[in-house]
């Protein structure tokens, strides 16, 4: 299980990259993507998915 | 846009400035000497210095940790000029290149700020790395940052250690009930908070951060966005609270609201305040923390003197290699400013002595590109500086924005209407030049246009204009009485 970023919604602000406990998020061409292999949905680290909690655009960081 | 660029030459008076006897330095209007010393050359804070020194912001902080109802983080348009809206994202190394390029071309540059487009302290590594690089290359540049305050308590020591001496905190409320109508959510301590709880955390962190900064000797300015029907009256309480917390300035800015911006307030039809409503509130706050009346809401990537924006000259693709920075140009400019300030103080004193006695008050508008002079064509003015003048002197009441009505052939009538609305209550406008048609329209609206103060100092001209208009009216009254 992992999260993904809806490309069309991403503003490229990078807030999610900074919060991810697993360095699963990186910049690509001004927008951000999640490496599904590294994403743990924040299980065991935090109560909620950090990328979704910080993202300024609703429904942009969502479970795959 | 070439018309928005002010060359150094345009603000230098053509003739030589005579040597003048040294005047006592302008006082800080009741500010304590240590504070005044920190802000007297700051283009954002000193009414005198903002004519002469330039600031720039670099957009190294794109992430944010709260959502405001007046902000749409998806919005990004180079035609926009609202705070928090920028078109070019920079990393700290690119920011340094840009600062060096600007410093090489603009000797006035004295302040570097990080203000967004997100929150400076939601991107602490990029913000402080930028400050490190710039402080090493250009130690004379003052550093400042803007923040919503949520992360502020965590970074007070870093702010002090990096020598940042000005921090702007945006505080729109001190009561969570008011704040929850402005902030739908915050991200704090690894989770998203909403409603009253979010508002309470944010407000507590803001005041905690302000107090800690003040205690470490860092200057704190507070910005508030005036949102009619939401926090307008409440800003009186905010003013009292931030003043007692030790903020040296409280700046109230109008909400800029338009459905096209896609902000919550814009979409809900929440209006911004009219110029008159803003002035009325600023008047009521006057007794509180000193207000900054000449603030323009500059963009997070703004470059230049207040009121102009030269960012388009310095976009990344235009920066070639290492820019050569010449300290001599800056030193010469600083010397010029010293003379100019002395000269204008003298002119102000002379004009003040010639003011007519009496209880009459008048509003006078000025079109200027900077440099403290009346040097803009009426048709190019995007905003007017408003002054209140009476027998005792003149005081700036801040800017009123109007659509730039001179943008080629069509729709001039509507744009002139916008200018007339912005000039509501104004008796006279001082401009460098004006066309016959707008002059007539202004006269019909009861507004006198004077272009014979072109290129003169602003404040002495405002006072002279007032003296002349009063004298004309008295002459007319005497004539009528004797007829
Ligand atoms: S926080 Fe959201 S908008 Fe910002 S970079 Fe991540 S996915 Fe994109
Ligand atoms: S859900 Fe958690 S682990 Fe997965 S990308 Fe988002 S922040 Fe990283």
Short mmCIF file of N, CA and C in Angstrom, two decimals, chain A residues 8-9 11-15 18-19 27 30 32 46 48 50 52-58, chain B residues 61-65 67 73-75 89 122-126 185-187 189-192:
data_model
loop_
_atom_site.label_atom_id
_atom_site.label_comp_id
_atom_site.label_asym_id
_atom_site.label_seq_id
_atom_site.Cartn_x
_atom_site.Cartn_y
_atom_site.Cartn_z
N UNK A 8 -1.93 16.58 -11.79
CA UNK A 8 -2.62 17.78 -12.27
C UNK A 8 -2.91 18.77 -11.14
N UNK A 9 -2.93 18.29 -9.88
CA UNK A 9 -3.26 19.17 -8.76
C UNK A 9 -2.03 19.77 -8.09
N UNK A 11 1.05 21.73 -6.84
CA UNK A 11 1.55 23.08 -7.08
C UNK A 11 3.08 23.11 -7.09
N UNK A 12 3.69 21.99 -6.73
CA UNK A 12 5.15 21.96 -6.69
C UNK A 12 5.73 22.65 -5.47
N UNK A 13 4.93 22.80 -4.41
CA UNK A 13 5.41 23.56 -3.26
C UNK A 13 6.45 22.80 -2.44
N UNK A 14 6.42 21.47 -2.50
CA UNK A 14 7.44 20.68 -1.80
C UNK A 14 7.20 20.47 -0.32
N UNK A 15 6.03 20.92 0.18
CA UNK A 15 5.75 20.74 1.61
C UNK A 15 5.75 19.27 1.98
N UNK A 18 9.28 17.49 2.54
CA UNK A 18 9.91 17.80 3.82
C UNK A 18 9.32 16.98 4.96
N UNK A 19 8.04 16.64 4.89
CA UNK A 19 7.38 15.95 6.01
C UNK A 19 7.48 14.43 5.94
N UNK A 27 11.37 15.62 -6.18
CA UNK A 27 10.93 16.55 -7.21
C UNK A 27 11.25 15.97 -8.59
N UNK A 30 9.74 20.03 -11.53
CA UNK A 30 8.98 21.08 -10.88
C UNK A 30 7.81 20.56 -10.05
N UNK A 32 6.06 17.01 -7.78
CA UNK A 32 6.58 16.01 -6.85
C UNK A 32 5.94 14.65 -7.08
N UNK A 46 3.38 8.02 12.15
CA UNK A 46 2.41 9.07 12.50
C UNK A 46 0.99 8.56 12.34
N UNK A 48 -1.43 10.02 10.77
CA UNK A 48 -2.03 10.26 9.46
C UNK A 48 -0.93 10.40 8.43
N UNK A 50 1.45 12.01 6.28
CA UNK A 50 1.96 13.38 6.40
C UNK A 50 1.80 14.17 5.11
N UNK A 52 -0.51 13.96 2.82
CA UNK A 52 -1.90 14.38 2.64
C UNK A 52 -2.27 15.46 3.65
N UNK A 53 -1.72 15.37 4.86
CA UNK A 53 -2.08 16.33 5.90
C UNK A 53 -1.52 17.72 5.62
N UNK A 54 -0.37 17.79 4.97
CA UNK A 54 0.25 19.10 4.75
C UNK A 54 -0.09 19.70 3.39
N UNK A 55 -0.51 18.85 2.45
CA UNK A 55 -0.71 19.35 1.07
C UNK A 55 -1.82 20.40 1.01
N UNK A 56 -1.53 21.56 0.37
CA UNK A 56 -2.52 22.63 0.33
C UNK A 56 -3.68 22.36 -0.62
N UNK A 57 -3.57 21.35 -1.47
CA UNK A 57 -4.63 21.10 -2.44
C UNK A 57 -5.36 19.80 -2.05
N UNK A 58 -6.68 19.89 -1.84
CA UNK A 58 -7.44 18.70 -1.45
C UNK A 58 -7.31 17.60 -2.50
N UNK B 61 10.98 29.92 -0.60
CA UNK B 61 10.17 29.21 0.40
C UNK B 61 8.77 28.89 -0.14
N UNK B 62 8.65 27.88 -0.98
CA UNK B 62 7.35 27.59 -1.60
C UNK B 62 6.36 26.87 -0.69
N UNK B 63 6.84 26.11 0.30
CA UNK B 63 5.91 25.32 1.12
C UNK B 63 5.26 26.18 2.19
N UNK B 64 4.05 25.80 2.57
CA UNK B 64 3.38 26.51 3.64
C UNK B 64 2.82 25.50 4.64
N UNK B 65 2.53 25.99 5.86
CA UNK B 65 2.03 25.08 6.89
C UNK B 65 0.64 25.45 7.38
N UNK B 67 -3.43 27.10 5.88
CA UNK B 67 -4.23 27.55 4.74
C UNK B 67 -5.00 28.79 5.18
N UNK B 73 -3.10 28.61 -3.11
CA UNK B 73 -1.73 28.21 -3.36
C UNK B 73 -1.50 27.72 -4.78
N UNK B 74 -2.58 27.45 -5.51
CA UNK B 74 -2.40 27.01 -6.90
C UNK B 74 -2.14 28.19 -7.82
N UNK B 75 -2.49 29.38 -7.31
CA UNK B 75 -2.43 30.55 -8.18
C UNK B 75 -0.99 30.95 -8.45
N UNK B 89 10.47 29.90 -8.79
CA UNK B 89 10.97 29.27 -7.57
C UNK B 89 12.49 29.22 -7.64
N UNK B 122 8.33 27.62 7.17
CA UNK B 122 7.92 26.26 6.80
C UNK B 122 8.98 25.67 5.88
N UNK B 123 9.96 26.48 5.50
CA UNK B 123 11.09 26.06 4.65
C UNK B 123 12.38 26.50 5.33
N UNK B 124 12.59 26.13 6.58
CA UNK B 124 13.69 26.75 7.33
C UNK B 124 15.06 26.50 6.71
N UNK B 125 15.29 25.30 6.16
CA UNK B 125 16.64 25.02 5.62
C UNK B 125 16.95 25.94 4.46
N UNK B 126 15.99 26.11 3.56
CA UNK B 126 16.23 26.96 2.38
C UNK B 126 16.36 28.42 2.81
N UNK B 185 -7.42 25.50 8.13
CA UNK B 185 -6.62 24.47 8.79
C UNK B 185 -5.18 24.89 8.95
N UNK B 186 -4.49 24.17 9.86
CA UNK B 186 -3.04 24.33 10.02
C UNK B 186 -2.42 22.94 10.06
N UNK B 187 -1.13 22.85 9.75
CA UNK B 187 -0.38 21.61 9.89
C UNK B 187 0.65 21.85 10.99
N UNK B 189 2.78 19.85 14.43
CA UNK B 189 3.10 18.66 15.20
C UNK B 189 2.62 17.38 14.49
N UNK B 190 2.92 17.32 13.22
CA UNK B 190 2.66 16.13 12.40
C UNK B 190 1.20 15.78 12.22
N UNK B 191 0.32 16.79 12.34
CA UNK B 191 -1.06 16.49 11.96
C UNK B 191 -1.79 17.76 11.54
N UNK B 192 -2.91 17.53 10.88
CA UNK B 192 -3.71 18.66 10.44
C UNK B 192 -4.77 18.98 11.49
#
